[in-house]
């Protein structure tokens, strides 16, 4: 803990707690000094020369003089390889068992003493020194993994390793979890270590709350996703390539991955972005389906104070005819900040309040932190101690940190027993009337450790019975907490879909819920970072996310608040959220003009709810994110690959938020095809760059010609059909969610055709075409 961290701690938590945090930091360092073996001398190693190969299901094993490489192509087209006997499992990322090998993939000799595995979608070529090329079926190299290096302690113990890679000169990097500087990842260093930055963060801050070793790389020759499956601390250094501009001397793009330990194993998926994300979801698990109310508007504030203030806020929304679907209670509703408790003075009849709100269509969502106050008599602490639930140091003593409740201990969520115990605690939250849960501070956090691990690196974890320390468990702590909550809720309320989102997580987080930005800084850079985070997380397989609208702390100007609000209305998690020092963030606090425009944004979100429900079901079935980069359908378009200030909402809409102050017009880059400005219904032909109006009352939104969108009309659900271009057809998919349970609704497919001056919309099924089940409103003909 340096001086900068101490100042930050004092500012965030006060001098008394900061002093306790300093003592805890010293204690943590002493524990690590005693609990971790000194690294000492190391021995460097490379694979050596190839010796032989042994075919096996889906590929085989290639032996080198100092290592061996296993390659397996799965039936879904994903390719696994692992060095030194590394297998696909055990893995925190994979959902269930590993996919079956593809019996059609064959291992065969290649030129110059190497080997290759040939499959339907990909060819993997291994050189005689251990370089691995990922190629298209036509033989174009998408990625070259150079021979890896290991540094192993002479006295034994986990080794660290280095993997260097090359990609095409035109390739662009995306992913690595939640990054504020994206979505396109420029040249630089990115740490793989889930971190609470300790204060509001900006685009240049890295790492943040949810990192994962997942890269999506887009180039002219194709798109690929690569996942290095190790949970240890690491660093990714990226450098984009450069084309020779006619000289013929291209400089390849480079990636360098350094990991402090863990197996050297990875998965690679090749194809169009939609195919790649579908394969990734099949491998790591389908995204959890949020209940339909969670796709509406949420309001959160740290500092509601009590029931009277909460009722005042809800009444303010209702009196002003502003849609509201959920209210989130932060730590101030706890009794002395202790998790799974209620301050009875401020919320004397919380279940009654929750039921009254539910009758008005408003759900209560509770924050849940992992830290448990370390004091006898605390029911959660005592029950956890009885089942030996808390993380211990190398000498066997429970590890303590400093969080809101003071000295606290931390459950070991990598232990199935502890997850079962923790999941049962949500019964108290359900009894209080809460319908959803927001996991916070679960990197995990202690106020002495901003930017550093809360728990000592030597702290012991179960790791599903394998045993290990916090160096391996840190990055999956939030993921395992989410699993504990999700599985507990499935047991306690089996008829309802759980609603859970988490600040921290790892690869596979989507199985249990979504995430949000955390404490993004209030300011125009924070607004831009909000969009980057949502886009980047979607490309890593986490489709449900959103920012703290207006920024976490400070006071946004009315213009900034409104533009953030308008962006949030088109993101999956639409949530206004303010920190303790931010004051009130209700739309009416910013004046009558902002209130009027915010009401319009809220009504548009309400109108589009059937479309968001459809996108949620499609994400579960296909892995496709709700929010997609504009190059999603045309990754070969280089101009679109560099576009970071607009996004696609599903296949049908393109949203161009206003990200700069004082703007009343903005430039929008359109993909190929015809696009309609939804405000004016004027048609534009892409690919093109157009300038459109962006008055304070709205942000530019375009509809794809031919799109058929489910919306909520004045008289109920209806289909909004945008006229196809002459000589073309269009269509759309609709999923009518029957409620918040587990019934699997049918997917309806609609086709739009021009017939003279009319547009005909039909429902396509196994028995041919039929009349749509909803009324149809055609737009774009005028």
Short mmCIF file of C-alpha atoms in Angstrom, two decimals, residues 264-489:
data_model
loop_
_atom_site.label_atom_id
_atom_site.label_comp_id
_atom_site.label_asym_id
_atom_site.label_seq_id
_atom_site.Cartn_x
_atom_site.Cartn_y
_atom_site.Cartn_z
CA UNK A 264 -1.03 -23.36 -20.64
CA UNK A 265 -4.20 -24.34 -22.44
CA UNK A 266 -6.62 -22.52 -24.69
CA UNK A 267 -9.71 -22.73 -26.86
CA UNK A 268 -10.05 -21.18 -30.32
CA UNK A 269 -13.21 -20.58 -32.34
CA UNK A 270 -13.19 -19.43 -35.98
CA UNK A 271 -15.96 -18.04 -38.21
CA UNK A 272 -18.38 -15.15 -38.50
CA UNK A 273 -18.88 -13.21 -35.22
CA UNK A 274 -22.33 -14.75 -34.73
CA UNK A 275 -20.95 -18.29 -35.16
CA UNK A 276 -18.01 -17.59 -32.86
CA UNK A 277 -20.23 -16.28 -30.04
CA UNK A 278 -22.65 -19.17 -30.51
CA UNK A 279 -19.80 -21.66 -30.12
CA UNK A 280 -18.46 -19.75 -27.12
CA UNK A 281 -21.88 -19.87 -25.42
CA UNK A 282 -22.16 -23.59 -26.15
CA UNK A 283 -18.80 -24.08 -24.47
CA UNK A 284 -19.18 -21.79 -21.44
CA UNK A 285 -22.94 -21.87 -20.92
CA UNK A 286 -26.06 -20.15 -22.19
CA UNK A 287 -26.65 -16.67 -20.77
CA UNK A 288 -29.11 -16.58 -17.89
CA UNK A 289 -32.50 -15.28 -18.94
CA UNK A 290 -33.50 -12.24 -16.86
CA UNK A 291 -37.13 -11.92 -15.78
CA UNK A 292 -39.02 -9.58 -18.08
CA UNK A 293 -39.30 -6.83 -15.44
CA UNK A 294 -35.48 -6.65 -15.27
CA UNK A 295 -35.47 -5.32 -18.84
CA UNK A 296 -37.25 -2.17 -17.69
CA UNK A 297 -35.98 0.88 -15.82
CA UNK A 298 -34.09 0.49 -12.51
CA UNK A 299 -33.33 3.22 -9.99
CA UNK A 300 -30.57 2.89 -7.41
CA UNK A 301 -29.04 5.29 -4.93
CA UNK A 302 -26.59 4.92 -2.11
CA UNK A 303 -28.32 6.83 0.65
CA UNK A 304 -32.10 6.45 0.36
CA UNK A 305 -32.07 6.84 4.12
CA UNK A 306 -35.25 4.97 4.86
CA UNK A 307 -38.73 3.93 3.85
CA UNK A 308 -40.10 7.48 3.79
CA UNK A 309 -37.49 8.67 1.27
CA UNK A 310 -37.95 5.57 -0.88
CA UNK A 311 -41.70 6.12 -0.98
CA UNK A 312 -41.10 9.76 -1.92
CA UNK A 313 -38.95 8.71 -4.88
CA UNK A 314 -41.46 6.13 -6.10
CA UNK A 315 -44.28 8.65 -5.78
CA UNK A 316 -42.21 11.13 -7.76
CA UNK A 317 -41.97 8.69 -10.65
CA UNK A 318 -45.66 7.88 -10.50
CA UNK A 319 -46.86 11.48 -10.22
CA UNK A 320 -44.77 12.47 -13.25
CA UNK A 321 -45.88 9.47 -15.32
CA UNK A 322 -42.35 8.04 -15.50
CA UNK A 323 -42.10 4.24 -15.92
CA UNK A 324 -40.23 2.50 -13.10
CA UNK A 325 -39.72 -1.25 -12.77
CA UNK A 326 -37.21 -1.74 -9.94
CA UNK A 327 -35.66 0.09 -6.99
CA UNK A 328 -32.28 -1.00 -5.64
CA UNK A 329 -31.35 -0.73 -1.96
CA UNK A 330 -27.65 -0.21 -1.22
CA UNK A 331 -25.73 -1.00 1.96
CA UNK A 332 -27.44 1.77 3.94
CA UNK A 333 -30.52 -0.45 4.37
CA UNK A 334 -28.47 -2.98 6.34
CA UNK A 335 -28.22 -3.03 10.13
CA UNK A 336 -24.70 -1.70 10.81
CA UNK A 337 -23.68 -2.68 7.25
CA UNK A 338 -24.04 -6.39 8.04
CA UNK A 339 -25.08 -8.51 5.06
CA UNK A 340 -28.48 -10.30 5.20
CA UNK A 341 -29.88 -7.88 7.79
CA UNK A 342 -32.30 -4.92 7.77
CA UNK A 343 -32.16 -1.66 9.71
CA UNK A 344 -35.50 -1.94 11.50
CA UNK A 345 -35.59 1.73 12.42
CA UNK A 346 -35.35 2.95 8.85
CA UNK A 347 -37.28 0.05 7.26
CA UNK A 348 -39.63 -1.20 9.99
CA UNK A 349 -41.94 -3.18 7.65
CA UNK A 350 -39.85 -3.96 4.59
CA UNK A 351 -41.92 -7.00 3.42
CA UNK A 352 -45.07 -4.86 3.50
CA UNK A 353 -43.34 -2.12 1.51
CA UNK A 354 -42.04 -4.67 -1.02
CA UNK A 355 -45.52 -6.13 -1.53
CA UNK A 356 -47.08 -2.68 -2.01
CA UNK A 357 -44.43 -1.82 -4.61
CA UNK A 358 -44.89 -5.14 -6.39
CA UNK A 359 -48.62 -4.42 -6.77
CA UNK A 360 -47.56 -1.24 -8.61
CA UNK A 361 -45.25 -3.25 -10.87
CA UNK A 362 -42.06 -2.27 -9.02
CA UNK A 363 -39.59 -4.84 -7.63
CA UNK A 364 -37.06 -4.39 -4.85
CA UNK A 365 -33.44 -5.39 -5.51
CA UNK A 366 -30.95 -5.89 -2.67
CA UNK A 367 -27.22 -5.37 -2.68
CA UNK A 368 -25.27 -8.38 -1.36
CA UNK A 369 -21.62 -8.08 -0.36
CA UNK A 370 -19.45 -11.14 0.38
CA UNK A 371 -17.67 -9.80 3.49
CA UNK A 372 -19.14 -10.98 6.81
CA UNK A 373 -18.59 -8.98 9.99
CA UNK A 374 -16.22 -10.93 12.20
CA UNK A 375 -18.03 -10.72 15.51
CA UNK A 376 -19.67 -13.39 17.64
CA UNK A 377 -23.42 -12.97 17.74
CA UNK A 378 -23.67 -12.03 14.08
CA UNK A 379 -25.96 -14.78 12.78
CA UNK A 380 -24.28 -15.02 9.37
CA UNK A 381 -20.81 -15.15 10.92
CA UNK A 382 -21.78 -17.76 13.49
CA UNK A 383 -23.49 -20.03 10.96
CA UNK A 384 -20.54 -19.69 8.58
CA UNK A 385 -18.04 -20.47 11.32
CA UNK A 386 -20.05 -23.57 12.21
CA UNK A 387 -19.52 -24.98 8.71
CA UNK A 388 -15.94 -23.69 8.40
CA UNK A 389 -16.97 -21.40 5.54
CA UNK A 390 -14.32 -18.68 5.69
CA UNK A 391 -11.02 -18.37 3.86
CA UNK A 392 -8.00 -19.17 6.04
CA UNK A 393 -4.35 -18.27 5.77
CA UNK A 394 -1.52 -20.77 5.47
CA UNK A 395 -1.37 -21.17 9.25
CA UNK A 396 -5.09 -21.99 9.48
CA UNK A 397 -6.46 -18.72 10.85
CA UNK A 398 -9.44 -16.97 9.18
CA UNK A 399 -8.25 -14.11 6.97
CA UNK A 400 -9.65 -10.72 7.89
CA UNK A 401 -10.15 -7.57 5.85
CA UNK A 402 -11.71 -4.18 6.43
CA UNK A 403 -15.00 -3.43 4.66
CA UNK A 404 -18.09 -1.35 5.50
CA UNK A 405 -18.99 -3.41 8.55
CA UNK A 406 -15.42 -3.22 9.87
CA UNK A 407 -13.23 -6.27 10.49
CA UNK A 408 -14.66 -8.97 8.23
CA UNK A 409 -14.06 -12.50 7.04
CA UNK A 410 -14.69 -13.91 3.55
CA UNK A 411 -16.54 -17.07 2.48
CA UNK A 412 -14.58 -19.48 0.30
CA UNK A 413 -16.92 -19.69 -2.68
CA UNK A 414 -14.61 -22.18 -4.41
CA UNK A 415 -15.91 -24.80 -1.94
CA UNK A 416 -19.23 -26.45 -2.94
CA UNK A 417 -20.21 -26.77 0.73
CA UNK A 418 -19.78 -23.04 1.25
CA UNK A 419 -21.72 -22.19 -1.89
CA UNK A 420 -24.62 -24.31 -0.64
CA UNK A 421 -24.51 -22.58 2.77
CA UNK A 422 -24.37 -19.11 1.21
CA UNK A 423 -27.14 -19.86 -1.28
CA UNK A 424 -29.43 -20.81 1.60
CA UNK A 425 -28.97 -17.36 3.18
CA UNK A 426 -30.98 -15.76 0.35
CA UNK A 427 -34.09 -17.16 2.03
CA UNK A 428 -33.91 -14.17 4.38
CA UNK A 429 -33.76 -11.77 1.40
CA UNK A 430 -36.73 -13.42 -0.28
CA UNK A 431 -38.69 -13.23 2.97
CA UNK A 432 -38.02 -9.49 3.06
CA UNK A 433 -39.66 -9.21 -0.36
CA UNK A 434 -36.62 -8.75 -2.58
CA UNK A 435 -36.99 -9.95 -6.16
CA UNK A 436 -33.43 -9.45 -7.40
CA UNK A 437 -29.85 -9.28 -6.18
CA UNK A 438 -26.87 -7.11 -6.94
CA UNK A 439 -23.48 -8.51 -5.94
CA UNK A 440 -20.99 -5.80 -5.02
CA UNK A 441 -17.48 -5.55 -3.53
CA UNK A 442 -16.76 -9.12 -4.67
CA UNK A 443 -13.37 -8.83 -6.38
CA UNK A 444 -13.19 -9.22 -3.30
CA UNK A 445 -12.53 -5.83 -1.69
CA UNK A 446 -10.88 -4.71 1.48
CA UNK A 447 -10.23 -1.03 2.07
CA UNK A 448 -6.53 -1.63 2.62
CA UNK A 449 -6.04 -3.23 -0.78
CA UNK A 450 -7.10 -0.96 -3.62
CA UNK A 451 -5.36 -2.33 -6.70
CA UNK A 452 -4.04 -5.31 -4.73
CA UNK A 453 -5.62 -8.59 -3.66
CA UNK A 454 -7.88 -8.20 -0.65
CA UNK A 455 -6.92 -11.61 0.62
CA UNK A 456 -3.28 -12.61 1.00
CA UNK A 457 -1.95 -14.42 -2.04
CA UNK A 458 -1.11 -17.28 0.29
CA UNK A 459 -4.70 -17.60 1.58
CA UNK A 460 -5.97 -21.14 1.16
CA UNK A 461 -8.96 -22.08 -1.02
CA UNK A 462 -10.75 -25.37 -1.64
CA UNK A 463 -10.82 -24.93 -5.46
CA UNK A 464 -13.45 -27.67 -5.77
CA UNK A 465 -11.39 -30.05 -3.64
CA UNK A 466 -8.09 -29.65 -5.50
CA UNK A 467 -6.74 -27.14 -2.99
CA UNK A 468 -4.71 -24.07 -3.78
CA UNK A 469 -4.18 -20.47 -2.83
CA UNK A 470 -5.55 -17.05 -3.65
CA UNK A 471 -3.24 -16.56 -6.61
CA UNK A 472 -5.40 -19.07 -8.46
CA UNK A 473 -8.75 -18.29 -6.80
CA UNK A 474 -8.82 -14.49 -6.90
CA UNK A 475 -10.14 -13.98 -10.42
CA UNK A 476 -12.98 -16.49 -10.00
CA UNK A 477 -14.09 -15.34 -6.54
CA UNK A 478 -16.93 -13.18 -7.92
CA UNK A 479 -17.90 -15.88 -10.44
CA UNK A 480 -18.22 -18.49 -7.70
CA UNK A 481 -20.21 -16.08 -5.51
CA UNK A 482 -22.61 -15.55 -8.42
CA UNK A 483 -22.92 -19.31 -8.80
CA UNK A 484 -23.71 -19.67 -5.09
CA UNK A 485 -26.44 -17.03 -5.27
CA UNK A 486 -27.94 -18.30 -8.52
CA UNK A 487 -28.07 -21.93 -7.42
CA UNK A 488 -29.46 -20.95 -4.03
CA UNK A 489 -32.25 -18.94 -5.63
#
